[in-house]
Amino acid sequence: MGDMSTEPEPPSGHNRDGEPPEPSAPVTEDGPTVDEADGVELERTLSLSGALSIGIGTMIGAGIFVFPGIAAGEAGPAAALSFGIGAVVALLVAIPTAELATAMPRSGGGYYFISRGLGTLAGTVVGISLWLGLVFASAFYLVGFGSYVAAVLSEVGVAIGFDPVIASGLAFGVFLTALSMTGTENAAKLQNGVVGLLLVILTLFLSYGGLDALGVFGRASTPEAFAPFGPLPIFTTAALVFTSYLGFAQVATVAGEIEDPGRNLPLAMVGSVVIVGVFYVVTVFVATSAFGSETLAGFGETAMVEVARSFLGVPGAVAILIAGLLATVSSANASILSSSRAIFALSRDALFPRRAGVVNLRYGTPHVALLLAGVPVVVLVASGEVQLLAEVASFLHLVMYGLMCVALLALRRDEPAWYDPDFRVPGYPFVPILGALASFALMLLMQPLSQIVGLGLMAVAAGWYYYYAADVQLRGVL
């Protein structure tokens, strides 16, 4: 057994600027939480629907439009099973994350759990990796948004005098950052609206496509064996498409702003994985029913547009392109919001300068942290070279997922007195062990260049810890 005292010990030590970690604010179930040190804290205004929207909005972004054609080319119609396997792996991490989040419902998510479970060095590496990984992902989504804008303009025959890809990506990057600075509630309202409309379009499209695949409209489905390339590609394709599920942990990143966290956090994390998993499986079923795997693979990243065009002509293609616009906006919005919260948490723990975590008294948002997230996103969008960075983002996320499962095992072993989650993992310890092993195994299947860049960034983050915050103690404290 570990510490038997009833009151949690506060963090200790000082960073290179002489700043100590700030004590965590008391957790309240409703309304704003108040920090004893300076009287301000992030407001607890996100409902269950808002938390679900962050999880779904992040996950259902580019993946549902980009991957079906590519995956069908690798595994045939069995690509639907690959997406199902990916969802199971995501759940193996989401369930332990839900326990950690109900024990520590504060902003920072994976960073906060790992720093308290495994110590300051691991926390610093994961916190900085989370910040940069979400910045990379946001830039990738915004360039994708620009590509959809260009495709919509081309589809409807509108010509403009400049390339809309970078221009529209930049414009929305600035807009989303500014919106988040005026209040988390505003960003959540946008997220709710965008995700709601996106799900309506996808549900209508998949319902029509599903009925068509079942022969209701008289068209014959494309005849093809379920797994024409054998069983092994089903699993390698599952690794390929797992990036579609990088998003459920973003719910935990804004845990300090979610109402009734003991109930809403596990529901939002598990629920978002299940909902998105169903959408992915049905999408691949509809796509492979409309065209053969080889044809879908030839369409590449625009396969879903061609599937929609085969059902409803140009209006169908435009509707799916608009859905792609909404998906990339929601993914970018959720990622910018979560990236800023990682910086906020690092600052409160004295791993970053204190001024990076200052909360705006008028809007109740960490405006400096939002700028540290939004400005590099805009710079990367302007460069247009984001494909590799998106893969590095996936690598850094998998590091965090694996270490979150390890942190849960460490906290259960030490069992500090303050560790009292409202939700406990069923099937412990097998679920977190399987979650950690699955996450680390997927890292090994990624491109070597992504692995090298990711490991390099982690080494830089470790160097920052030894330079700036080696004296700060966070393990086992709140």
Short mmCIF file of C-alpha atoms in Angstrom, two decimals:
data_model
loop_
_atom_site.label_atom_id
_atom_site.label_comp_id
_atom_site.label_asym_id
_atom_site.label_seq_id
_atom_site.Cartn_x
_atom_site.Cartn_y
_atom_site.Cartn_z
CA MET A 1 0.00 0.00 0.00
CA GLY A 2 1.17 3.57 -0.56
CA ASP A 3 0.43 6.82 1.24
CA MET A 4 -2.35 6.34 3.82
CA SER A 5 -2.93 10.05 4.61
CA THR A 6 -6.41 11.32 3.75
CA GLU A 7 -5.28 14.65 2.26
CA PRO A 8 -3.35 14.53 -1.04
CA GLU A 9 0.10 16.05 -0.94
CA PRO A 10 0.58 19.06 -3.24
CA PRO A 11 3.23 19.14 -5.98
CA SER A 12 6.63 20.43 -4.83
CA GLY A 13 9.88 21.91 -6.16
CA HIS A 14 10.64 24.90 -8.40
CA ASN A 15 11.42 25.40 -12.07
CA ARG A 16 14.41 27.33 -13.44
CA ASP A 17 12.48 30.63 -13.02
CA GLY A 18 11.89 29.87 -9.33
CA GLU A 19 8.17 29.18 -9.85
CA PRO A 20 6.52 26.33 -7.87
CA PRO A 21 3.67 24.17 -9.26
CA GLU A 22 0.24 25.58 -8.47
CA PRO A 23 -2.04 23.47 -6.26
CA SER A 24 -4.94 21.97 -8.18
CA ALA A 25 -8.33 23.60 -7.75
CA PRO A 26 -10.99 21.65 -5.84
CA VAL A 27 -13.11 19.57 -8.21
CA THR A 28 -16.76 20.60 -8.35
CA GLU A 29 -19.56 18.77 -10.12
CA ASP A 30 -21.31 21.84 -11.53
CA GLY A 31 -20.55 25.43 -12.34
CA PRO A 32 -17.17 27.10 -12.49
CA THR A 33 -14.27 25.77 -10.44
CA VAL A 34 -12.38 28.38 -8.45
CA ASP A 35 -8.66 28.39 -7.94
CA GLU A 36 -7.55 29.34 -4.44
CA ALA A 37 -4.35 30.94 -5.67
CA ASP A 38 -5.61 33.61 -8.03
CA GLY A 39 -9.39 33.33 -7.98
CA VAL A 40 -9.86 32.13 -11.56
CA GLU A 41 -10.13 28.71 -13.16
CA LEU A 42 -11.55 27.23 -16.33
CA GLU A 43 -15.34 27.14 -16.30
CA ARG A 44 -17.09 23.75 -16.05
CA THR A 45 -19.57 24.33 -18.91
CA LEU A 46 -19.27 21.28 -21.20
CA SER A 47 -22.29 18.93 -21.08
CA LEU A 48 -22.30 15.25 -22.11
CA SER A 49 -23.31 16.22 -25.65
CA GLY A 50 -20.48 18.76 -25.79
CA ALA A 51 -17.95 16.18 -24.59
CA LEU A 52 -19.28 13.61 -27.07
CA SER A 53 -18.99 16.19 -29.83
CA ILE A 54 -15.31 16.76 -29.03
CA GLY A 55 -14.58 13.01 -29.16
CA ILE A 56 -16.68 12.32 -32.26
CA GLY A 57 -15.66 15.54 -33.98
CA THR A 58 -11.96 14.76 -33.61
CA MET A 59 -12.26 11.13 -34.72
CA ILE A 60 -14.73 11.36 -37.59
CA GLY A 61 -12.68 13.99 -39.42
CA ALA A 62 -10.53 13.13 -42.37
CA GLY A 63 -10.55 9.38 -41.68
CA ILE A 64 -14.08 8.57 -42.79
CA PHE A 65 -13.46 10.22 -46.16
CA VAL A 66 -9.81 9.35 -46.78
CA PHE A 67 -9.48 5.75 -45.63
CA PRO A 68 -12.33 3.66 -47.17
CA GLY A 69 -10.82 3.52 -50.65
CA ILE A 70 -7.28 2.90 -49.41
CA ALA A 71 -8.39 0.26 -46.90
CA ALA A 72 -10.58 -1.57 -49.43
CA GLY A 73 -7.57 -1.81 -51.72
CA GLU A 74 -5.60 -3.50 -48.92
CA ALA A 75 -8.20 -5.86 -47.41
CA GLY A 76 -11.22 -5.91 -49.75
CA PRO A 77 -14.70 -5.79 -48.17
CA ALA A 78 -13.05 -7.18 -45.00
CA ALA A 79 -11.73 -3.63 -44.44
CA ALA A 80 -14.99 -3.17 -42.48
CA LEU A 81 -13.64 -5.77 -40.05
CA SER A 82 -10.32 -3.88 -39.92
CA PHE A 83 -12.17 -0.77 -38.73
CA GLY A 84 -13.98 -2.92 -36.17
CA ILE A 85 -10.64 -4.24 -34.84
CA GLY A 86 -9.36 -0.66 -34.65
CA ALA A 87 -12.38 0.29 -32.56
CA VAL A 88 -11.74 -2.60 -30.14
CA VAL A 89 -8.11 -1.49 -29.66
CA ALA A 90 -9.28 2.09 -29.09
CA LEU A 91 -11.72 0.86 -26.44
CA LEU A 92 -8.89 -1.01 -24.67
CA VAL A 93 -7.26 2.41 -24.14
CA ALA A 94 -10.45 4.46 -23.73
CA ILE A 95 -11.70 2.39 -20.77
CA PRO A 96 -8.51 2.85 -18.64
CA THR A 97 -8.49 6.52 -19.67
CA ALA A 98 -12.04 6.88 -18.35
CA GLU A 99 -10.97 5.57 -14.92
CA LEU A 100 -8.03 7.97 -14.76
CA ALA A 101 -10.22 10.87 -15.88
CA THR A 102 -12.84 10.28 -13.17
CA ALA A 103 -10.08 10.09 -10.55
CA MET A 104 -8.42 13.29 -11.86
CA PRO A 105 -11.05 15.32 -13.80
CA ARG A 106 -8.76 18.23 -14.60
CA SER A 107 -7.53 19.88 -17.79
CA GLY A 108 -4.45 18.28 -19.32
CA GLY A 109 -5.82 14.78 -19.87
CA GLY A 110 -3.13 12.23 -20.68
CA TYR A 111 -0.36 14.58 -19.55
CA TYR A 112 -1.94 15.00 -16.13
CA PHE A 113 -2.53 11.26 -15.61
CA ILE A 114 0.99 10.26 -16.65
CA SER A 115 2.75 12.97 -14.61
CA ARG A 116 0.85 11.86 -11.47
CA GLY A 117 1.25 8.16 -12.17
CA LEU A 118 4.77 7.93 -13.60
CA GLY A 119 6.46 11.19 -12.56
CA THR A 120 7.61 14.56 -13.92
CA LEU A 121 9.98 13.34 -16.68
CA ALA A 122 7.37 11.11 -18.33
CA GLY A 123 4.76 13.85 -17.83
CA THR A 124 6.93 16.52 -19.47
CA VAL A 125 7.68 14.32 -22.49
CA VAL A 126 4.02 13.42 -22.95
CA GLY A 127 2.75 16.97 -22.29
CA ILE A 128 5.04 18.57 -24.87
CA SER A 129 4.39 15.69 -27.29
CA LEU A 130 0.64 16.15 -26.84
CA TRP A 131 0.90 19.89 -27.51
CA LEU A 132 3.00 19.43 -30.67
CA GLY A 133 1.08 16.37 -31.84
CA LEU A 134 -2.22 18.26 -31.71
CA VAL A 135 -0.65 21.26 -33.45
CA PHE A 136 0.53 18.96 -36.27
CA ALA A 137 -2.87 17.29 -36.48
CA SER A 138 -4.68 20.65 -36.55
CA ALA A 139 -2.53 21.86 -39.44
CA PHE A 140 -3.20 18.60 -41.31
CA TYR A 141 -6.96 19.01 -40.84
CA LEU A 142 -6.92 22.66 -41.97
CA VAL A 143 -5.00 21.85 -45.16
CA GLY A 144 -7.56 19.07 -45.70
CA PHE A 145 -10.30 21.66 -45.19
CA GLY A 146 -8.72 23.82 -47.88
CA SER A 147 -8.60 20.85 -50.24
CA TYR A 148 -12.31 20.24 -49.75
CA VAL A 149 -13.02 23.94 -50.41
CA ALA A 150 -11.10 23.68 -53.69
CA ALA A 151 -12.97 20.48 -54.63
CA VAL A 152 -16.38 22.04 -53.89
CA LEU A 153 -15.55 25.10 -55.99
CA SER A 154 -14.39 22.85 -58.83
CA GLU A 155 -17.50 20.66 -58.55
CA VAL A 156 -19.88 23.62 -58.86
CA GLY A 157 -17.79 25.29 -61.58
CA VAL A 158 -16.66 28.37 -59.65
CA ALA A 159 -13.21 29.66 -60.66
CA ILE A 160 -11.21 32.08 -58.49
CA GLY A 161 -7.92 33.80 -59.17
CA PHE A 162 -5.85 32.06 -56.51
CA ASP A 163 -5.32 28.64 -54.93
CA PRO A 164 -7.98 28.34 -52.21
CA VAL A 165 -6.31 25.47 -50.33
CA ILE A 166 -3.82 27.38 -48.18
CA ALA A 167 -5.85 30.63 -48.09
CA SER A 168 -8.99 29.00 -46.69
CA GLY A 169 -6.95 26.83 -44.28
CA LEU A 170 -5.21 29.93 -42.91
CA ALA A 171 -8.46 31.87 -42.60
CA PHE A 172 -10.16 29.12 -40.62
CA GLY A 173 -7.09 28.55 -38.45
CA VAL A 174 -7.21 32.17 -37.34
CA PHE A 175 -11.00 32.08 -36.95
CA LEU A 176 -11.04 28.93 -34.80
CA THR A 177 -8.25 30.21 -32.53
CA ALA A 178 -10.02 33.55 -32.05
CA LEU A 179 -13.33 31.77 -31.35
CA SER A 180 -11.77 29.58 -28.64
CA MET A 181 -10.25 32.67 -27.00
CA THR A 182 -13.71 34.19 -26.51
CA GLY A 183 -14.92 31.23 -24.46
CA THR A 184 -14.86 27.43 -24.40
CA GLU A 185 -18.65 27.51 -24.58
CA ASN A 186 -18.49 29.27 -27.96
CA ALA A 187 -16.09 26.68 -29.34
CA ALA A 188 -18.31 23.91 -27.94
CA LYS A 189 -21.42 25.41 -29.57
CA LEU A 190 -19.66 25.48 -32.92
CA GLN A 191 -18.50 21.90 -32.34
CA ASN A 192 -22.03 20.74 -31.44
CA GLY A 193 -23.52 22.39 -34.52
CA VAL A 194 -20.88 21.14 -36.94
CA VAL A 195 -20.84 17.57 -35.61
CA GLY A 196 -24.66 17.43 -35.51
CA LEU A 197 -24.95 18.54 -39.15
CA LEU A 198 -22.14 16.20 -40.18
CA LEU A 199 -23.83 13.22 -38.55
CA VAL A 200 -27.16 14.07 -40.22
CA ILE A 201 -25.54 14.14 -43.68
CA LEU A 202 -23.59 10.93 -43.04
CA THR A 203 -26.63 9.14 -41.59
CA LEU A 204 -28.80 10.02 -44.60
CA PHE A 205 -26.04 9.03 -47.02
CA LEU A 206 -25.25 5.75 -45.26
CA SER A 207 -28.93 4.87 -44.84
CA TYR A 208 -29.51 5.30 -48.57
CA GLY A 209 -26.30 3.47 -49.38
CA GLY A 210 -27.10 0.67 -46.93
CA LEU A 211 -30.55 0.10 -48.44
CA ASP A 212 -29.01 0.18 -51.92
CA ALA A 213 -26.40 -2.37 -50.85
CA LEU A 214 -29.21 -4.65 -49.63
CA GLY A 215 -30.88 -4.42 -53.06
CA VAL A 216 -33.90 -2.32 -52.01
CA PHE A 217 -33.50 -0.02 -55.03
CA GLY A 218 -32.96 -2.88 -57.46
CA ARG A 219 -29.25 -2.31 -58.11
CA ALA A 220 -27.03 -5.35 -57.75
CA SER A 221 -24.13 -5.11 -55.32
CA THR A 222 -20.67 -5.64 -56.68
CA PRO A 223 -19.96 -9.39 -56.29
CA GLU A 224 -16.71 -9.98 -54.40
CA ALA A 225 -15.27 -12.34 -51.79
CA PHE A 226 -15.28 -10.91 -48.24
CA ALA A 227 -11.52 -11.28 -47.74
CA PRO A 228 -10.02 -11.64 -51.23
CA PHE A 229 -6.44 -11.06 -49.98
CA GLY A 230 -6.57 -13.44 -46.98
CA PRO A 231 -6.69 -12.80 -43.22
CA LEU A 232 -3.31 -11.06 -42.66
CA PRO A 233 -4.19 -7.83 -44.55
CA ILE A 234 -7.21 -7.45 -42.26
CA PHE A 235 -4.84 -6.87 -39.30
CA THR A 236 -2.25 -4.74 -41.12
CA THR A 237 -5.11 -2.60 -42.43
CA ALA A 238 -6.40 -2.26 -38.86
CA ALA A 239 -3.01 -0.72 -37.96
CA LEU A 240 -3.22 1.56 -40.98
CA VAL A 241 -6.67 2.93 -40.16
CA PHE A 242 -6.15 3.18 -36.38
CA THR A 243 -5.30 6.86 -36.82
CA SER A 244 -9.03 7.28 -37.45
CA TYR A 245 -9.59 6.71 -33.73
CA LEU A 246 -7.03 9.20 -32.40
CA GLY A 247 -9.41 11.53 -30.64
CA PHE A 248 -11.27 9.96 -27.74
CA ALA A 249 -8.55 11.02 -25.30
CA GLN A 250 -9.12 14.66 -26.29
CA VAL A 251 -12.25 14.46 -24.14
CA ALA A 252 -10.01 13.92 -21.10
CA THR A 253 -7.86 16.91 -22.11
CA VAL A 254 -10.77 19.24 -21.32
CA ALA A 255 -11.92 17.21 -18.29
CA GLY A 256 -11.65 20.30 -16.08
CA GLU A 257 -14.47 21.93 -18.04
CA ILE A 258 -16.95 18.98 -18.18
CA GLU A 259 -20.07 18.98 -16.02
CA ASP A 260 -20.64 15.98 -13.69
CA PRO A 261 -17.31 14.38 -14.73
CA GLY A 262 -17.92 11.13 -12.81
CA ARG A 263 -20.82 10.29 -15.12
CA ASN A 264 -20.10 12.20 -18.32
CA LEU A 265 -16.40 11.42 -18.82
CA PRO A 266 -16.65 7.61 -19.25
CA LEU A 267 -19.88 7.95 -21.23
CA ALA A 268 -18.30 10.47 -23.60
CA MET A 269 -15.06 8.51 -24.16
CA VAL A 270 -16.54 5.04 -24.63
CA GLY A 271 -19.62 6.39 -26.42
CA SER A 272 -17.62 8.39 -28.96
CA VAL A 273 -15.46 5.35 -29.88
CA VAL A 274 -18.54 3.11 -30.30
CA ILE A 275 -20.47 5.67 -32.38
CA VAL A 276 -17.53 6.45 -34.64
CA GLY A 277 -16.69 2.73 -34.99
CA VAL A 278 -20.22 1.99 -36.21
CA PHE A 279 -20.03 4.83 -38.74
CA TYR A 280 -16.70 3.56 -40.10
CA VAL A 281 -17.85 -0.05 -40.44
CA VAL A 282 -21.08 0.94 -42.22
CA THR A 283 -19.20 3.36 -44.48
CA VAL A 284 -16.83 0.65 -45.72
CA PHE A 285 -19.77 -1.76 -46.18
CA VAL A 286 -21.60 0.80 -48.35
CA ALA A 287 -18.48 1.73 -50.32
CA THR A 288 -17.49 -1.87 -51.11
CA SER A 289 -21.07 -2.66 -52.12
CA ALA A 290 -21.09 0.20 -54.63
CA PHE A 291 -17.72 -0.53 -56.24
CA GLY A 292 -15.23 -3.38 -56.23
CA SER A 293 -12.12 -3.09 -54.06
CA GLU A 294 -9.84 -2.49 -57.03
CA THR A 295 -12.01 0.35 -58.35
CA LEU A 296 -12.28 1.93 -54.90
CA ALA A 297 -8.50 1.75 -54.45
CA GLY A 298 -8.14 3.54 -57.81
CA PHE A 299 -10.30 6.42 -56.53
CA GLY A 300 -7.92 6.84 -53.56
CA GLU A 301 -8.74 9.63 -51.12
CA THR A 302 -11.83 10.74 -53.06
CA ALA A 303 -13.48 7.32 -53.05
CA MET A 304 -16.43 8.43 -50.91
CA VAL A 305 -17.18 11.32 -53.27
CA GLU A 306 -17.37 8.87 -56.17
CA VAL A 307 -19.57 6.51 -54.14
CA ALA A 308 -21.97 9.39 -53.42
CA ARG A 309 -21.88 10.43 -57.07
CA SER A 310 -22.89 6.88 -58.09
CA PHE A 311 -25.95 7.11 -55.84
CA LEU A 312 -27.18 10.67 -56.39
CA GLY A 313 -25.08 12.25 -59.14
CA VAL A 314 -23.46 15.67 -58.69
CA PRO A 315 -25.73 16.68 -55.74
CA GLY A 316 -24.52 13.58 -53.86
CA ALA A 317 -20.88 14.37 -54.58
CA VAL A 318 -21.33 17.97 -53.39
CA ALA A 319 -23.13 16.81 -50.21
CA ILE A 320 -20.22 14.52 -49.31
CA LEU A 321 -17.71 17.26 -50.06
CA ILE A 322 -19.62 19.58 -47.70
CA ALA A 323 -19.58 16.82 -45.09
CA GLY A 324 -15.81 16.65 -45.58
CA LEU A 325 -15.61 20.40 -44.95
CA LEU A 326 -17.57 20.03 -41.72
CA ALA A 327 -15.46 17.06 -40.61
CA THR A 328 -12.15 18.85 -41.06
CA VAL A 329 -13.45 21.97 -39.29
CA SER A 330 -14.64 19.95 -36.30
CA SER A 331 -11.34 18.04 -36.10
CA ALA A 332 -9.28 21.22 -36.25
CA ASN A 333 -11.48 23.01 -33.71
CA ALA A 334 -11.26 20.17 -31.19
CA SER A 335 -7.51 19.77 -31.69
CA ILE A 336 -6.69 23.48 -31.21
CA LEU A 337 -8.81 23.54 -28.05
CA SER A 338 -7.14 20.43 -26.63
CA SER A 339 -3.60 21.53 -27.60
CA SER A 340 -4.00 24.76 -25.63
CA ARG A 341 -5.17 22.82 -22.57
CA ALA A 342 -1.99 20.72 -22.65
CA ILE A 343 0.09 23.92 -22.47
CA PHE A 344 -2.17 25.24 -19.71
CA ALA A 345 -1.60 22.12 -17.62
CA LEU A 346 2.20 22.20 -18.20
CA SER A 347 2.29 25.82 -17.08
CA ARG A 348 0.28 25.21 -13.91
CA ASP A 349 2.75 22.47 -12.98
CA ALA A 350 5.75 24.83 -13.52
CA LEU A 351 7.02 22.77 -16.47
CA PHE A 352 6.42 25.81 -18.69
CA PRO A 353 6.72 29.49 -17.63
CA ARG A 354 3.74 30.60 -15.52
CA ARG A 355 2.68 33.28 -18.02
CA ALA A 356 1.81 30.56 -20.58
CA GLY A 357 -1.13 29.47 -18.39
CA VAL A 358 -2.66 32.86 -17.60
CA VAL A 359 -6.47 32.76 -17.73
CA ASN A 360 -8.31 35.68 -19.33
CA LEU A 361 -10.52 37.20 -16.63
CA ARG A 362 -13.22 38.30 -19.09
CA TYR A 363 -13.68 35.07 -21.05
CA GLY A 364 -12.32 32.45 -18.62
CA THR A 365 -10.03 30.94 -21.27
CA PRO A 366 -6.21 30.45 -21.34
CA HIS A 367 -5.56 32.99 -24.10
CA VAL A 368 -1.74 32.76 -24.06
CA ALA A 369 -1.90 28.95 -24.31
CA LEU A 370 -4.39 29.27 -27.17
CA LEU A 371 -1.96 31.53 -29.02
CA LEU A 372 0.85 29.02 -28.42
CA ALA A 373 -1.39 26.43 -30.08
CA GLY A 374 -2.98 28.56 -32.82
CA VAL A 375 0.06 30.49 -34.10
CA PRO A 376 2.22 27.43 -34.94
CA VAL A 377 -0.83 25.79 -36.53
CA VAL A 378 -1.23 28.77 -38.89
CA VAL A 379 2.51 28.78 -39.69
CA LEU A 380 2.43 25.07 -40.56
CA VAL A 381 -0.69 25.53 -42.71
CA ALA A 382 1.13 28.27 -44.63
CA SER A 383 3.96 25.80 -45.34
CA GLY A 384 1.49 23.30 -46.78
CA GLU A 385 3.82 20.38 -45.89
CA VAL A 386 1.82 18.54 -43.25
CA GLN A 387 1.54 14.91 -44.38
CA LEU A 388 4.59 13.65 -42.45
CA LEU A 389 3.62 15.73 -39.41
CA ALA A 390 0.22 14.03 -39.34
CA GLU A 391 1.92 10.65 -39.09
CA VAL A 392 4.22 11.94 -36.36
CA ALA A 393 1.12 13.15 -34.50
CA SER A 394 -0.23 9.59 -34.56
CA PHE A 395 3.10 8.25 -33.23
CA LEU A 396 3.11 10.75 -30.35
CA HIS A 397 -0.50 9.94 -29.50
CA LEU A 398 0.27 6.21 -29.35
CA VAL A 399 3.12 6.92 -26.91
CA MET A 400 0.64 8.71 -24.68
CA TYR A 401 -1.99 5.98 -24.99
CA GLY A 402 0.45 3.25 -24.00
CA LEU A 403 1.83 5.24 -21.07
CA MET A 404 -1.67 6.09 -19.82
CA CYS A 405 -2.35 2.37 -19.43
CA VAL A 406 0.99 1.96 -17.62
CA ALA A 407 0.15 4.94 -15.37
CA LEU A 408 -3.12 3.27 -14.39
CA LEU A 409 -1.24 0.09 -13.41
CA ALA A 410 1.22 2.18 -11.34
CA LEU A 411 -1.54 4.11 -9.54
CA ARG A 412 -3.52 0.93 -8.78
CA ARG A 413 -0.32 -0.63 -7.40
CA ASP A 414 0.60 2.37 -5.21
CA GLU A 415 -3.06 3.29 -4.48
CA PRO A 416 -2.53 6.78 -2.95
CA ALA A 417 -5.33 7.77 -0.55
CA TRP A 418 -6.70 10.41 -2.92
CA TYR A 419 -7.11 7.88 -5.76
CA ASP A 420 -10.87 7.26 -5.68
CA PRO A 421 -12.26 7.06 -9.25
CA ASP A 422 -16.02 7.04 -9.80
CA PHE A 423 -15.46 4.51 -12.59
CA ARG A 424 -13.14 1.48 -12.38
CA VAL A 425 -11.88 -0.60 -15.31
CA PRO A 426 -13.68 -3.94 -15.68
CA GLY A 427 -11.32 -6.84 -16.33
CA TYR A 428 -8.38 -5.22 -14.52
CA PRO A 429 -5.40 -5.69 -15.04
CA PHE A 430 -5.88 -7.38 -18.41
CA VAL A 431 -7.59 -4.43 -20.13
CA PRO A 432 -4.84 -1.82 -19.43
CA ILE A 433 -2.09 -4.38 -20.15
CA LEU A 434 -3.67 -5.23 -23.52
CA GLY A 435 -4.22 -1.51 -24.20
CA ALA A 436 -0.54 -0.73 -23.58
CA LEU A 437 0.71 -3.67 -25.65
CA ALA A 438 -1.63 -2.82 -28.56
CA SER A 439 -0.53 0.84 -28.57
CA PHE A 440 3.19 0.07 -28.55
CA ALA A 441 2.74 -2.67 -31.20
CA LEU A 442 1.03 -0.22 -33.57
CA MET A 443 3.98 2.20 -33.17
CA LEU A 444 6.28 -0.51 -34.49
CA LEU A 445 4.20 -0.78 -37.69
CA MET A 446 4.59 2.92 -38.59
CA GLN A 447 6.98 4.39 -41.19
CA PRO A 448 10.61 4.62 -39.99
CA LEU A 449 10.80 8.38 -40.72
CA SER A 450 7.75 9.05 -38.53
CA GLN A 451 9.32 6.96 -35.76
CA ILE A 452 12.62 8.85 -35.99
CA VAL A 453 10.99 12.31 -35.95
CA GLY A 454 8.70 11.31 -33.08
CA LEU A 455 11.56 9.92 -31.00
CA GLY A 456 13.59 13.07 -31.75
CA LEU A 457 10.82 15.32 -30.44
CA MET A 458 10.52 13.17 -27.31
CA ALA A 459 14.27 13.53 -26.75
CA VAL A 460 14.02 17.33 -27.05
CA ALA A 461 11.16 17.33 -24.53
CA ALA A 462 13.25 15.25 -22.12
CA GLY A 463 16.10 17.75 -22.56
CA TRP A 464 13.71 20.59 -21.66
CA TYR A 465 12.77 18.74 -18.45
CA TYR A 466 16.41 18.40 -17.35
CA TYR A 467 17.10 22.07 -18.23
CA TYR A 468 13.98 23.71 -16.81
CA ALA A 469 12.03 21.54 -14.39
CA ALA A 470 14.14 18.67 -13.01
CA ASP A 471 13.41 19.83 -9.43
CA VAL A 472 9.60 19.68 -9.80
CA GLN A 473 7.95 16.66 -8.14
CA LEU A 474 4.54 15.52 -9.45
CA ARG A 475 4.36 11.74 -8.98
CA GLY A 476 1.59 10.59 -6.65
CA VAL A 477 0.41 14.14 -5.79
CA LEU A 478 -2.50 16.37 -6.84
#
